[in-house]
């Protein structure tokens, strides 16, 4: 089994083995359960998570209590990686929407490894570019497209990270939170999408989707954004293997970086 297959997260898998080895001793595999709040907006970031499976929504919470989803993260991203940019508190709330697994590491351990590895620093830049692209595109989509088209887009993004299952464990309350609309609006949109057979059922807090019909309902943002994110991650991570190697722990006396083994 090769390095990329073993790791399971696209960002970590792209690191050269020597650079990944700086993180590996500190990575702990955990289960992430549906509806678990991983971090709340304004809370100190205690852990970085690199999902291996499942889907995590980042939610922007306004002072009046309204919420709206800003990104969906799966095995192609990370949660809490803004600590690498100097942020100690989370700007958004991260909630697990599809159960799965993740690799967990403390910010201190990640930052110490990053100081030793230009490739890890470049990985952070790749993820930042993909995150900004998603945020900008979602903002434009929210302003210009219908609730029905936006719901279809979110469902497709989540389905991409749902391990192949067409049955998505999403309640109307969850959809309301994702879309930033009232539950009555969600009820109407779900009814319309069932009539078009993009959704086959809506029972016990689960939505069964018909993917081809759902793609027909979604705005063009789904395909455009998916292609852009994939291109950023694919092209960006290819360049990681050409970065200077991780600094060896065996350096001349006095040349170590404080707080690291570099």
CSV table of C-alpha atoms in Angstrom, one decimal:
chain,number,residue,atom,x,y,z
A,1,UNK,CA,0.0,0.0,0.0
A,2,UNK,CA,1.5,3.4,-1.0
A,3,UNK,CA,1.9,6.4,1.2
A,4,UNK,CA,-1.1,8.3,-0.2
A,5,UNK,CA,-3.4,5.4,0.2
A,6,UNK,CA,-2.3,4.8,3.8
A,7,UNK,CA,-2.8,8.4,4.9
A,8,UNK,CA,-6.4,8.9,3.5
A,9,UNK,CA,-6.4,12.8,3.7
A,10,UNK,CA,-5.5,14.5,0.4
A,11,UNK,CA,-3.5,17.3,2.1
A,12,UNK,CA,-1.4,15.0,4.3
A,13,UNK,CA,-1.1,12.3,1.6
A,14,UNK,CA,0.6,14.9,-0.7
A,15,UNK,CA,3.5,15.5,1.7
A,16,UNK,CA,6.8,13.8,1.0
A,17,UNK,CA,7.3,10.9,3.4
A,18,UNK,CA,10.1,12.7,5.3
A,19,UNK,CA,7.8,15.7,5.9
A,20,UNK,CA,4.8,13.6,6.9
A,21,UNK,CA,7.0,11.7,9.3
A,22,UNK,CA,7.3,15.0,11.3
A,23,UNK,CA,3.6,14.9,11.9
A,24,UNK,CA,2.9,11.1,12.1
A,25,UNK,CA,4.0,10.5,15.7
A,26,UNK,CA,1.5,13.1,16.9
A,27,UNK,CA,-1.5,12.2,14.8
A,28,UNK,CA,-4.3,10.4,16.6
A,29,UNK,CA,-7.1,8.7,14.7
A,30,UNK,CA,-10.6,9.5,16.1
A,31,UNK,CA,-14.2,8.9,15.1
A,32,UNK,CA,-16.3,11.9,14.3
A,33,UNK,CA,-19.9,11.3,15.0
A,34,UNK,CA,-22.9,13.0,13.2
A,35,UNK,CA,-24.0,16.3,14.8
A,36,UNK,CA,-20.9,16.6,17.0
A,37,UNK,CA,-19.8,20.2,17.4
A,38,UNK,CA,-16.0,20.1,16.9
A,39,UNK,CA,-15.4,23.7,17.7
A,40,UNK,CA,-17.7,26.7,18.3
A,41,UNK,CA,-17.2,30.2,16.8
A,42,UNK,CA,-15.0,32.2,19.1
A,43,UNK,CA,-13.6,29.2,21.0
A,44,UNK,CA,-9.9,28.5,21.2
A,45,UNK,CA,-8.8,26.0,18.7
A,46,UNK,CA,-7.6,23.0,20.7
A,47,UNK,CA,-7.1,20.5,17.9
A,48,UNK,CA,-6.5,20.4,14.2
A,49,UNK,CA,-8.4,17.7,12.3
A,50,UNK,CA,-7.6,16.1,9.0
A,51,UNK,CA,-10.8,14.2,8.0
A,52,UNK,CA,-10.3,10.7,6.4
A,53,UNK,CA,-14.0,10.3,5.7
A,54,UNK,CA,-17.3,12.0,6.5
A,55,UNK,CA,-18.4,15.6,6.0
A,56,UNK,CA,-18.0,18.6,8.3
A,57,UNK,CA,-19.9,21.9,7.8
A,58,UNK,CA,-18.5,25.2,8.9
A,59,UNK,CA,-21.2,27.5,10.0
A,60,UNK,CA,-21.2,31.2,10.4
A,61,UNK,CA,-23.4,32.4,13.3
A,62,UNK,CA,-24.7,35.9,13.4
A,63,UNK,CA,-25.5,37.9,16.6
A,64,UNK,CA,-29.2,37.5,16.1
A,65,UNK,CA,-28.9,33.7,16.1
A,66,UNK,CA,-29.2,33.1,12.3
A,67,UNK,CA,-26.8,30.7,10.8
A,68,UNK,CA,-25.5,29.8,7.3
A,69,UNK,CA,-23.0,27.3,6.0
A,70,UNK,CA,-19.8,28.7,4.5
A,71,UNK,CA,-17.9,25.5,3.6
A,72,UNK,CA,-18.0,21.7,3.6
A,73,UNK,CA,-14.9,19.9,4.5
A,74,UNK,CA,-14.1,16.3,3.8
A,75,UNK,CA,-10.9,14.2,3.1
A,76,UNK,CA,-9.7,17.0,0.9
A,77,UNK,CA,-9.3,19.5,3.7
A,78,UNK,CA,-8.8,20.2,7.4
A,79,UNK,CA,-10.5,21.9,10.4
A,80,UNK,CA,-8.6,24.4,12.6
A,81,UNK,CA,-5.8,24.9,10.1
A,82,UNK,CA,-6.2,28.7,10.5
A,83,UNK,CA,-3.9,28.3,13.6
A,84,UNK,CA,-1.1,27.9,11.1
A,85,UNK,CA,-1.9,31.5,9.9
A,86,UNK,CA,-1.7,32.9,13.5
A,87,UNK,CA,-5.4,32.5,14.5
A,88,UNK,CA,-5.9,31.0,18.0
A,89,UNK,CA,-9.7,31.2,18.0
A,90,UNK,CA,-12.1,29.7,15.5
A,91,UNK,CA,-14.0,32.2,13.3
A,92,UNK,CA,-16.8,29.6,12.6
A,93,UNK,CA,-18.6,26.7,14.2
A,94,UNK,CA,-17.6,23.3,12.8
A,95,UNK,CA,-20.3,20.5,12.9
A,96,UNK,CA,-20.1,16.9,11.7
A,97,UNK,CA,-22.8,16.3,9.2
A,98,UNK,CA,-21.7,12.8,7.9
A,99,UNK,CA,-20.0,10.5,10.4
A,100,UNK,CA,-16.5,9.4,9.6
A,101,UNK,CA,-12.9,9.4,10.9
A,102,UNK,CA,-10.2,12.0,11.2
A,103,UNK,CA,-6.6,12.4,12.3
A,104,UNK,CA,-6.2,14.8,15.2
A,105,UNK,CA,-3.1,16.8,16.2
A,106,UNK,CA,-2.5,19.7,18.6
A,107,UNK,CA,-1.8,23.2,17.2
A,108,UNK,CA,1.6,23.3,19.0
A,109,UNK,CA,2.7,20.0,17.5
A,110,UNK,CA,1.6,21.0,14.0
A,111,UNK,CA,3.3,24.4,14.2
A,112,UNK,CA,6.5,22.8,15.5
A,113,UNK,CA,6.6,20.4,12.5
A,114,UNK,CA,5.7,23.3,10.1
A,115,UNK,CA,8.8,25.2,11.2
A,116,UNK,CA,10.9,22.3,10.1
A,117,UNK,CA,9.2,21.7,6.8
A,118,UNK,CA,8.7,24.0,3.8
A,119,UNK,CA,6.3,21.4,2.4
A,120,UNK,CA,4.0,21.6,5.4
A,121,UNK,CA,4.0,25.3,5.0
A,122,UNK,CA,3.1,25.0,1.4
A,123,UNK,CA,0.3,22.6,2.2
A,124,UNK,CA,-1.2,25.2,4.5
A,125,UNK,CA,-1.1,27.7,1.6
A,126,UNK,CA,-2.8,25.2,-0.7
A,127,UNK,CA,-5.6,24.7,1.7
A,128,UNK,CA,-6.0,28.4,2.3
A,129,UNK,CA,-6.4,29.0,-1.4
A,130,UNK,CA,-9.0,26.3,-1.7
A,131,UNK,CA,-10.8,27.7,1.4
A,132,UNK,CA,-10.9,31.2,0.1
A,133,UNK,CA,-12.1,30.0,-3.3
A,134,UNK,CA,-15.0,28.1,-1.7
A,135,UNK,CA,-15.9,31.1,0.6
A,136,UNK,CA,-16.0,33.5,-2.4
A,137,UNK,CA,-18.0,31.2,-4.6
A,138,UNK,CA,-20.5,30.4,-1.9
A,139,UNK,CA,-21.0,34.1,-1.1
A,140,UNK,CA,-21.8,34.8,-4.8
A,141,UNK,CA,-24.1,31.8,-5.1
A,142,UNK,CA,-26.0,32.8,-1.9
A,143,UNK,CA,-26.6,36.2,-3.4
A,144,UNK,CA,-27.6,35.2,-6.9
A,145,UNK,CA,-29.2,31.8,-6.9
A,146,UNK,CA,-32.5,30.4,-5.7
A,147,UNK,CA,-32.8,28.4,-2.4
A,148,UNK,CA,-33.7,25.3,-4.4
A,149,UNK,CA,-30.5,25.5,-6.5
A,150,UNK,CA,-28.4,26.2,-3.4
A,151,UNK,CA,-29.9,23.3,-1.5
A,152,UNK,CA,-29.1,21.0,-4.4
A,153,UNK,CA,-25.5,22.3,-4.4
A,154,UNK,CA,-25.0,21.7,-0.7
A,155,UNK,CA,-26.6,18.2,-1.0
A,156,UNK,CA,-24.2,17.3,-3.8
A,157,UNK,CA,-21.2,18.6,-1.9
A,158,UNK,CA,-22.2,16.5,1.1
A,159,UNK,CA,-23.0,13.5,-1.1
A,160,UNK,CA,-19.4,13.7,-2.5
A,161,UNK,CA,-18.2,13.0,1.0
A,162,UNK,CA,-20.9,10.5,2.0
A,163,UNK,CA,-19.0,7.3,1.2
A,164,UNK,CA,-21.2,6.5,-1.8
A,165,UNK,CA,-24.5,6.4,0.0
A,166,UNK,CA,-27.6,8.1,-1.5
A,167,UNK,CA,-29.2,8.3,1.9
A,168,UNK,CA,-28.1,11.5,3.6
A,169,UNK,CA,-28.8,11.9,7.4
A,170,UNK,CA,-30.0,15.5,7.2
A,171,UNK,CA,-33.0,16.9,9.0
A,172,UNK,CA,-34.9,19.9,7.9
A,173,UNK,CA,-33.4,21.8,10.9
A,174,UNK,CA,-30.0,21.0,9.5
A,175,UNK,CA,-30.9,22.2,6.0
A,176,UNK,CA,-32.3,25.4,7.5
A,177,UNK,CA,-29.0,25.9,9.3
A,178,UNK,CA,-27.0,25.2,6.1
A,179,UNK,CA,-29.0,27.5,4.0
A,180,UNK,CA,-29.8,30.4,6.4
A,181,UNK,CA,-33.5,30.2,5.8
A,182,UNK,CA,-36.6,29.3,7.8
A,183,UNK,CA,-37.8,25.7,8.2
A,184,UNK,CA,-41.0,26.6,6.4
A,185,UNK,CA,-38.9,27.5,3.4
A,186,UNK,CA,-37.0,24.2,3.6
A,187,UNK,CA,-40.3,22.3,3.8
A,188,UNK,CA,-41.5,24.0,0.6
A,189,UNK,CA,-38.2,23.4,-1.3
A,190,UNK,CA,-38.0,19.7,-0.2
A,191,UNK,CA,-41.6,19.2,-1.4
A,192,UNK,CA,-40.8,20.8,-4.8
A,193,UNK,CA,-37.7,18.6,-5.1
A,194,UNK,CA,-39.6,15.5,-4.3
A,195,UNK,CA,-42.1,16.4,-7.0
A,196,UNK,CA,-39.3,16.6,-9.5
A,197,UNK,CA,-37.9,13.3,-8.0
A,198,UNK,CA,-34.5,14.8,-7.2
A,199,UNK,CA,-35.3,13.7,-3.7
A,200,UNK,CA,-36.9,10.2,-3.4
A,201,UNK,CA,-37.9,10.4,0.2
A,202,UNK,CA,-37.7,12.5,3.3
A,203,UNK,CA,-38.2,10.3,6.4
A,204,UNK,CA,-36.8,10.0,9.9
A,205,UNK,CA,-34.4,12.9,9.3
A,206,UNK,CA,-32.9,11.4,6.2
A,207,UNK,CA,-33.0,12.5,2.5
A,208,UNK,CA,-32.6,9.9,-0.3
A,209,UNK,CA,-31.3,11.7,-3.4
A,210,UNK,CA,-31.4,10.9,-7.1
A,211,UNK,CA,-28.0,12.3,-8.1
A,212,UNK,CA,-28.6,12.9,-11.8
A,213,UNK,CA,-31.9,14.8,-11.1
A,214,UNK,CA,-30.2,16.7,-8.2
A,215,UNK,CA,-27.5,17.8,-10.5
A,216,UNK,CA,-30.1,19.1,-12.9
A,217,UNK,CA,-31.6,21.2,-10.1
A,218,UNK,CA,-28.3,22.6,-8.9
A,219,UNK,CA,-26.9,25.8,-10.2
A,220,UNK,CA,-23.7,25.8,-12.2
A,221,UNK,CA,-21.8,26.6,-9.0
A,222,UNK,CA,-21.6,23.0,-8.0
A,223,UNK,CA,-19.6,21.8,-11.0
A,224,UNK,CA,-17.6,25.1,-11.3
A,225,UNK,CA,-16.6,25.1,-7.6
A,226,UNK,CA,-15.8,21.4,-7.5
A,227,UNK,CA,-13.5,21.7,-10.5
A,228,UNK,CA,-11.7,24.8,-9.1
A,229,UNK,CA,-11.2,23.2,-5.7
A,230,UNK,CA,-9.9,20.0,-7.2
A,231,UNK,CA,-7.6,21.9,-9.5
A,232,UNK,CA,-6.1,24.0,-6.6
A,233,UNK,CA,-5.5,20.9,-4.4
A,234,UNK,CA,-4.3,18.7,-7.3
A,235,UNK,CA,-1.9,21.2,-8.8
A,236,UNK,CA,-0.8,22.7,-5.4
A,237,UNK,CA,-0.1,19.4,-3.8
A,238,UNK,CA,1.9,18.1,-6.8
A,239,UNK,CA,4.4,20.9,-6.1
A,240,UNK,CA,4.9,19.7,-2.5
A,241,UNK,CA,7.2,16.9,-3.6
A,242,UNK,CA,9.5,19.4,-5.2
A,243,UNK,CA,10.0,21.5,-2.0
A,244,UNK,CA,13.2,21.3,0.0
A,245,UNK,CA,13.3,18.3,2.3
A,246,UNK,CA,12.3,18.5,5.9
A,247,UNK,CA,15.2,19.8,8.1
A,248,UNK,CA,17.1,17.1,9.8
A,249,UNK,CA,17.1,16.8,13.6
A,250,UNK,CA,20.9,16.5,13.4
A,251,UNK,CA,22.1,20.1,12.9
A,252,UNK,CA,25.1,22.0,14.3
A,253,UNK,CA,24.9,23.1,17.9
A,254,UNK,CA,23.0,26.4,18.4
A,255,UNK,CA,21.3,26.1,15.0
A,256,UNK,CA,18.0,24.4,16.3
A,257,UNK,CA,14.8,26.3,16.1
A,258,UNK,CA,13.5,27.1,19.5
A,259,UNK,CA,10.8,24.6,20.7
A,260,UNK,CA,11.4,22.2,17.8
A,261,UNK,CA,13.6,19.3,17.0
A,262,UNK,CA,14.9,21.0,13.8
